[in-house]
Amino acid sequence: MSNITATGFNSGSTDGELDSLEADLRRLADMGVDTVELALTAIDLISGGRIIEERAERLVSLTKQFDFRYTVHGLVSSNFMDPATQRYQLDAAKALVQLCDRVGSGILVQHGGALRADQLAERAGADQREREALTELADFARPYNVRIALENIFTTEPGQYRQTPAEVAETVKAVNHPNVVALIDFSHAYIESTYKGLNFREQIAAMAPVTGHLHVHDSFGRPQGFYKAFFPQENTAMGIGDLHMPLGWGDIDWDSIFAELDFLPDTVLMMEIGHRYRNEQAACLERARKLAGLSGAEAIAAQ
């Protein structure tokens, strides 16, 4: 039993305003989607760590128009290893926890940290800084019943310090907090495993026992390197980079992965399929529900 209780798609604003988010939510509702991950930091809802109340009220009013189960993606630029911005990030993340509470989300996604090659003096304490920040955020989130989902990322620049997927799992274990879980991004793990010469399946298997959230999208696990595509479709043509493709367009063996791995109870399988693949989303939803062992009716009943 994989413990997956729901599946759906991420959604956000394309222009910083709530209107474009509303249009996408209506499209997903018409498709029969029951779970949505909100990219709230694509909208000005927080200023200097403070919630902008008028906009937050509009957000809550919007989300209540739909019968979705919501999760929330935190700062895409989140990096609790960075000493210069960590305090500001924590303030913003705490505000996001409160927004999670208002829209009924039990998950806040937090990206794993990194250091630049030139941050040598900060390297020794990086893991501990991240763990302490996660603990502070989790303590804050606990009364709201929000779990912080720590996502594995991949190396994005030469000489960068970045944890492997298995090391992200060790961070979650070290924090040892009921409100901190791991988030497996399978494509990220694939890319990082290729880059560092690791066994992809062993890396995600190490994460699974502490994982309470999933990000699913396809790729070939090929690092971007220094290749710069003119059109993003050229990356797809070459199978390079973090492609966020529909399921089946890459070479990740989804069937065997989901047959082997079990996750924590009440795990959500969230698909991060690129906006230009809207026409493929319905087929991806059907595939994901089968992978998770959910029919449409079961997905709704599991909420």
PDB file of N, CA and C in Angstrom, residues 218-274:
ATOM      1  N   ASP A 218       7.972  14.161 -15.979  1.00  0.00           N
ATOM      2  CA  ASP A 218       8.904  13.261 -16.649  1.00  0.00           C
ATOM      3  C   ASP A 218      10.137  13.990 -17.187  1.00  0.00           C
ATOM      4  N   SER A 219      11.198  13.208 -17.345  1.00  0.00           N
ATOM      5  CA  SER A 219      12.447  13.713 -17.923  1.00  0.00           C
ATOM      6  C   SER A 219      13.311  12.527 -18.312  1.00  0.00           C
ATOM      7  N   PHE A 220      14.519  12.826 -18.779  1.00  0.00           N
ATOM      8  CA  PHE A 220      15.501  11.790 -19.091  1.00  0.00           C
ATOM      9  C   PHE A 220      16.670  11.811 -18.106  1.00  0.00           C
ATOM     10  N   GLY A 221      16.570  12.653 -17.064  1.00  0.00           N
ATOM     11  CA  GLY A 221      17.623  12.697 -16.057  1.00  0.00           C
ATOM     12  C   GLY A 221      18.937  13.252 -16.568  1.00  0.00           C
ATOM     13  N   ARG A 222      18.892  14.085 -17.592  1.00  0.00           N
ATOM     14  CA  ARG A 222      20.111  14.644 -18.178  1.00  0.00           C
ATOM     15  C   ARG A 222      20.334  16.066 -17.660  1.00  0.00           C
ATOM     16  N   PRO A 223      21.424  16.316 -16.956  1.00  0.00           N
ATOM     17  CA  PRO A 223      21.680  17.665 -16.445  1.00  0.00           C
ATOM     18  C   PRO A 223      21.736  18.706 -17.572  1.00  0.00           C
ATOM     19  N   GLN A 224      21.299  19.915 -17.234  1.00  0.00           N
ATOM     20  CA  GLN A 224      21.297  20.997 -18.221  1.00  0.00           C
ATOM     21  C   GLN A 224      22.700  21.367 -18.656  1.00  0.00           C
ATOM     22  N   GLY A 225      23.649  21.341 -17.696  1.00  0.00           N
ATOM     23  CA  GLY A 225      25.018  21.730 -18.017  1.00  0.00           C
ATOM     24  C   GLY A 225      25.063  23.167 -18.523  1.00  0.00           C
ATOM     25  N   PHE A 226      25.877  23.403 -19.555  1.00  0.00           N
ATOM     26  CA  PHE A 226      26.021  24.748 -20.114  1.00  0.00           C
ATOM     27  C   PHE A 226      25.215  24.928 -21.392  1.00  0.00           C
ATOM     28  N   TYR A 227      24.440  23.934 -21.766  1.00  0.00           N
ATOM     29  CA  TYR A 227      23.637  24.043 -22.986  1.00  0.00           C
ATOM     30  C   TYR A 227      22.494  25.025 -22.761  1.00  0.00           C
ATOM     31  N   LYS A 228      22.331  25.957 -23.672  1.00  0.00           N
ATOM     32  CA  LYS A 228      21.258  26.932 -23.602  1.00  0.00           C
ATOM     33  C   LYS A 228      20.394  26.808 -24.845  1.00  0.00           C
ATOM     34  N   ALA A 229      19.163  26.383 -24.644  1.00  0.00           N
ATOM     35  CA  ALA A 229      18.231  26.247 -25.761  1.00  0.00           C
ATOM     36  C   ALA A 229      17.677  27.611 -26.151  1.00  0.00           C
ATOM     37  N   PHE A 230      17.426  27.813 -27.441  1.00  0.00           N
ATOM     38  CA  PHE A 230      16.793  29.056 -27.892  1.00  0.00           C
ATOM     39  C   PHE A 230      15.308  29.010 -27.548  1.00  0.00           C
ATOM     40  N   PHE A 231      14.634  27.933 -27.950  1.00  0.00           N
ATOM     41  CA  PHE A 231      13.261  27.668 -27.543  1.00  0.00           C
ATOM     42  C   PHE A 231      13.292  26.586 -26.463  1.00  0.00           C
ATOM     43  N   PRO A 232      12.420  26.661 -25.460  1.00  0.00           N
ATOM     44  CA  PRO A 232      12.406  25.597 -24.445  1.00  0.00           C
ATOM     45  C   PRO A 232      12.129  24.227 -25.053  1.00  0.00           C
ATOM     46  N   GLN A 233      11.412  24.205 -26.172  1.00  0.00           N
ATOM     47  CA  GLN A 233      11.111  22.941 -26.838  1.00  0.00           C
ATOM     48  C   GLN A 233      12.384  22.253 -27.347  1.00  0.00           C
ATOM     49  N   GLU A 234      13.457  23.018 -27.527  1.00  0.00           N
ATOM     50  CA  GLU A 234      14.717  22.409 -27.964  1.00  0.00           C
ATOM     51  C   GLU A 234      15.342  21.578 -26.847  1.00  0.00           C
ATOM     52  N   ASN A 235      15.158  21.997 -25.601  1.00  0.00           N
ATOM     53  CA  ASN A 235      15.566  21.148 -24.485  1.00  0.00           C
ATOM     54  C   ASN A 235      14.802  19.831 -24.511  1.00  0.00           C
ATOM     55  N   THR A 236      13.494  19.919 -24.778  1.00  0.00           N
ATOM     56  CA  THR A 236      12.681  18.708 -24.863  1.00  0.00           C
ATOM     57  C   THR A 236      13.171  17.810 -25.990  1.00  0.00           C
ATOM     58  N   ALA A 237      13.473  18.402 -27.130  1.00  0.00           N
ATOM     59  CA  ALA A 237      13.928  17.621 -28.280  1.00  0.00           C
ATOM     60  C   ALA A 237      15.198  16.842 -27.968  1.00  0.00           C
ATOM     61  N   MET A 238      16.057  17.430 -27.134  1.00  0.00           N
ATOM     62  CA  MET A 238      17.306  16.778 -26.766  1.00  0.00           C
ATOM     63  C   MET A 238      17.216  16.003 -25.456  1.00  0.00           C
ATOM     64  N   GLY A 239      16.100  16.146 -24.758  1.00  0.00           N
ATOM     65  CA  GLY A 239      15.922  15.447 -23.495  1.00  0.00           C
ATOM     66  C   GLY A 239      16.816  15.971 -22.391  1.00  0.00           C
ATOM     67  N   ILE A 240      17.117  17.269 -22.428  1.00  0.00           N
ATOM     68  CA  ILE A 240      18.065  17.866 -21.485  1.00  0.00           C
ATOM     69  C   ILE A 240      17.335  18.714 -20.455  1.00  0.00           C
ATOM     70  N   GLY A 241      17.696  18.540 -19.186  1.00  0.00           N
ATOM     71  CA  GLY A 241      17.263  19.459 -18.151  1.00  0.00           C
ATOM     72  C   GLY A 241      16.005  19.028 -17.408  1.00  0.00           C
ATOM     73  N   ASP A 242      15.508  19.952 -16.590  1.00  0.00           N
ATOM     74  CA  ASP A 242      14.332  19.745 -15.741  1.00  0.00           C
ATOM     75  C   ASP A 242      13.104  20.074 -16.576  1.00  0.00           C
ATOM     76  N   LEU A 243      12.600  19.112 -17.332  1.00  0.00           N
ATOM     77  CA  LEU A 243      11.693  19.376 -18.438  1.00  0.00           C
ATOM     78  C   LEU A 243      10.221  19.511 -18.047  1.00  0.00           C
ATOM     79  N   HIS A 244       9.815  18.940 -16.933  1.00  0.00           N
ATOM     80  CA  HIS A 244       8.419  19.002 -16.490  1.00  0.00           C
ATOM     81  C   HIS A 244       7.464  18.536 -17.591  1.00  0.00           C
ATOM     82  N   MET A 245       7.809  17.397 -18.179  1.00  0.00           N
ATOM     83  CA  MET A 245       7.027  16.849 -19.290  1.00  0.00           C
ATOM     84  C   MET A 245       5.887  15.959 -18.800  1.00  0.00           C
ATOM     85  N   PRO A 246       4.922  15.715 -19.682  1.00  0.00           N
ATOM     86  CA  PRO A 246       3.857  14.761 -19.355  1.00  0.00           C
ATOM     87  C   PRO A 246       4.423  13.375 -19.067  1.00  0.00           C
ATOM     88  N   LEU A 247       3.701  12.595 -18.269  1.00  0.00           N
ATOM     89  CA  LEU A 247       4.128  11.242 -17.939  1.00  0.00           C
ATOM     90  C   LEU A 247       4.169  10.397 -19.205  1.00  0.00           C
ATOM     91  N   GLY A 248       5.303   9.731 -19.396  1.00  0.00           N
ATOM     92  CA  GLY A 248       5.486   8.905 -20.580  1.00  0.00           C
ATOM     93  C   GLY A 248       6.326   9.551 -21.653  1.00  0.00           C
ATOM     94  N   TRP A 249       6.563  10.856 -21.560  1.00  0.00           N
ATOM     95  CA  TRP A 249       7.401  11.535 -22.550  1.00  0.00           C
ATOM     96  C   TRP A 249       8.888  11.313 -22.270  1.00  0.00           C
ATOM     97  N   GLY A 250       9.249  11.068 -21.008  1.00  0.00           N
ATOM     98  CA  GLY A 250      10.631  10.772 -20.658  1.00  0.00           C
ATOM     99  C   GLY A 250      10.844   9.279 -20.540  1.00  0.00           C
ATOM    100  N   ASP A 251      11.850   8.887 -19.754  1.00  0.00           N
ATOM    101  CA  ASP A 251      12.129   7.455 -19.620  1.00  0.00           C
ATOM    102  C   ASP A 251      12.119   6.987 -18.167  1.00  0.00           C
ATOM    103  N   ILE A 252      11.435   7.722 -17.294  1.00  0.00           N
ATOM    104  CA  ILE A 252      11.275   7.262 -15.910  1.00  0.00           C
ATOM    105  C   ILE A 252      10.280   6.106 -15.887  1.00  0.00           C
ATOM    106  N   ASP A 253      10.657   5.022 -15.226  1.00  0.00           N
ATOM    107  CA  ASP A 253       9.810   3.824 -15.169  1.00  0.00           C
ATOM    108  C   ASP A 253       8.817   3.963 -14.016  1.00  0.00           C
ATOM    109  N   TRP A 254       7.760   4.711 -14.254  1.00  0.00           N
ATOM    110  CA  TRP A 254       6.806   5.032 -13.200  1.00  0.00           C
ATOM    111  C   TRP A 254       6.131   3.789 -12.629  1.00  0.00           C
ATOM    112  N   ASP A 255       5.791   2.837 -13.480  1.00  0.00           N
ATOM    113  CA  ASP A 255       5.062   1.661 -13.012  1.00  0.00           C
ATOM    114  C   ASP A 255       5.865   0.875 -11.974  1.00  0.00           C
ATOM    115  N   SER A 256       7.131   0.618 -12.252  1.00  0.00           N
ATOM    116  CA  SER A 256       7.920  -0.165 -11.301  1.00  0.00           C
ATOM    117  C   SER A 256       8.237   0.634 -10.042  1.00  0.00           C
ATOM    118  N   ILE A 257       8.413   1.952 -10.175  1.00  0.00           N
ATOM    119  CA  ILE A 257       8.683   2.788  -9.001  1.00  0.00           C
ATOM    120  C   ILE A 257       7.512   2.733  -8.028  1.00  0.00           C
ATOM    121  N   PHE A 258       6.305   2.926  -8.535  1.00  0.00           N
ATOM    122  CA  PHE A 258       5.154   2.970  -7.640  1.00  0.00           C
ATOM    123  C   PHE A 258       4.717   1.574  -7.188  1.00  0.00           C
ATOM    124  N   ALA A 259       5.184   0.560  -7.883  1.00  0.00           N
ATOM    125  CA  ALA A 259       4.935  -0.801  -7.414  1.00  0.00           C
ATOM    126  C   ALA A 259       5.840  -1.159  -6.246  1.00  0.00           C
ATOM    127  N   GLU A 260       6.999  -0.493  -6.151  1.00  0.00           N
ATOM    128  CA  GLU A 260       7.998  -0.840  -5.141  1.00  0.00           C
ATOM    129  C   GLU A 260       7.947   0.036  -3.896  1.00  0.00           C
ATOM    130  N   LEU A 261       7.642   1.314  -4.049  1.00  0.00           N
ATOM    131  CA  LEU A 261       7.816   2.256  -2.951  1.00  0.00           C
ATOM    132  C   LEU A 261       6.535   2.489  -2.157  1.00  0.00           C
ATOM    133  N   ASP A 262       6.680   2.599  -0.845  1.00  0.00           N
ATOM    134  CA  ASP A 262       5.609   3.028   0.044  1.00  0.00           C
ATOM    135  C   ASP A 262       6.020   4.341   0.698  1.00  0.00           C
ATOM    136  N   PHE A 263       5.027   5.163   1.004  1.00  0.00           N
ATOM    137  CA  PHE A 263       5.277   6.481   1.562  1.00  0.00           C
ATOM    138  C   PHE A 263       4.517   6.625   2.882  1.00  0.00           C
ATOM    139  N   LEU A 264       4.658   7.781   3.499  1.00  0.00           N
ATOM    140  CA  LEU A 264       3.937   8.032   4.745  1.00  0.00           C
ATOM    141  C   LEU A 264       2.432   8.144   4.479  1.00  0.00           C
ATOM    142  N   PRO A 265       1.617   7.914   5.507  1.00  0.00           N
ATOM    143  CA  PRO A 265       0.171   8.049   5.327  1.00  0.00           C
ATOM    144  C   PRO A 265      -0.226   9.443   4.839  1.00  0.00           C
ATOM    145  N   ASP A 266      -1.281   9.488   4.014  1.00  0.00           N
ATOM    146  CA  ASP A 266      -1.862  10.731   3.497  1.00  0.00           C
ATOM    147  C   ASP A 266      -0.891  11.494   2.599  1.00  0.00           C
ATOM    148  N   THR A 267      -0.157  10.754   1.783  1.00  0.00           N
ATOM    149  CA  THR A 267       0.752  11.372   0.810  1.00  0.00           C
ATOM    150  C   THR A 267      -0.025  11.779  -0.435  1.00  0.00           C
ATOM    151  N   VAL A 268       0.290  12.973  -0.962  1.00  0.00           N
ATOM    152  CA  VAL A 268      -0.323  13.475  -2.192  1.00  0.00           C
ATOM    153  C   VAL A 268       0.675  13.345  -3.342  1.00  0.00           C
ATOM    154  N   LEU A 269       0.214  12.807  -4.461  1.00  0.00           N
ATOM    155  CA  LEU A 269       1.000  12.748  -5.693  1.00  0.00           C
ATOM    156  C   LEU A 269       0.636  13.982  -6.514  1.00  0.00           C
ATOM    157  N   MET A 270       1.516  14.965  -6.517  1.00  0.00           N
ATOM    158  CA  MET A 270       1.250  16.228  -7.192  1.00  0.00           C
ATOM    159  C   MET A 270       2.039  16.295  -8.499  1.00  0.00           C
ATOM    160  N   MET A 271       1.341  16.480  -9.597  1.00  0.00           N
ATOM    161  CA  MET A 271       2.007  16.587 -10.894  1.00  0.00           C
ATOM    162  C   MET A 271       2.355  18.034 -11.206  1.00  0.00           C
ATOM    163  N   GLU A 272       3.615  18.231 -11.572  1.00  0.00           N
ATOM    164  CA  GLU A 272       4.101  19.544 -12.005  1.00  0.00           C
ATOM    165  C   GLU A 272       4.392  19.458 -13.507  1.00  0.00           C
ATOM    166  N   ILE A 273       3.322  19.489 -14.277  1.00  0.00           N
ATOM    167  CA  ILE A 273       3.423  19.396 -15.733  1.00  0.00           C
ATOM    168  C   ILE A 273       3.380  20.814 -16.306  1.00  0.00           C
ATOM    169  N   GLY A 274       4.317  21.136 -17.197  1.00  0.00           N
ATOM    170  CA  GLY A 274       4.436  22.494 -17.716  1.00  0.00           C
ATOM    171  C   GLY A 274       3.152  23.006 -18.358  1.00  0.00           C
TER     172      GLY A 274
END
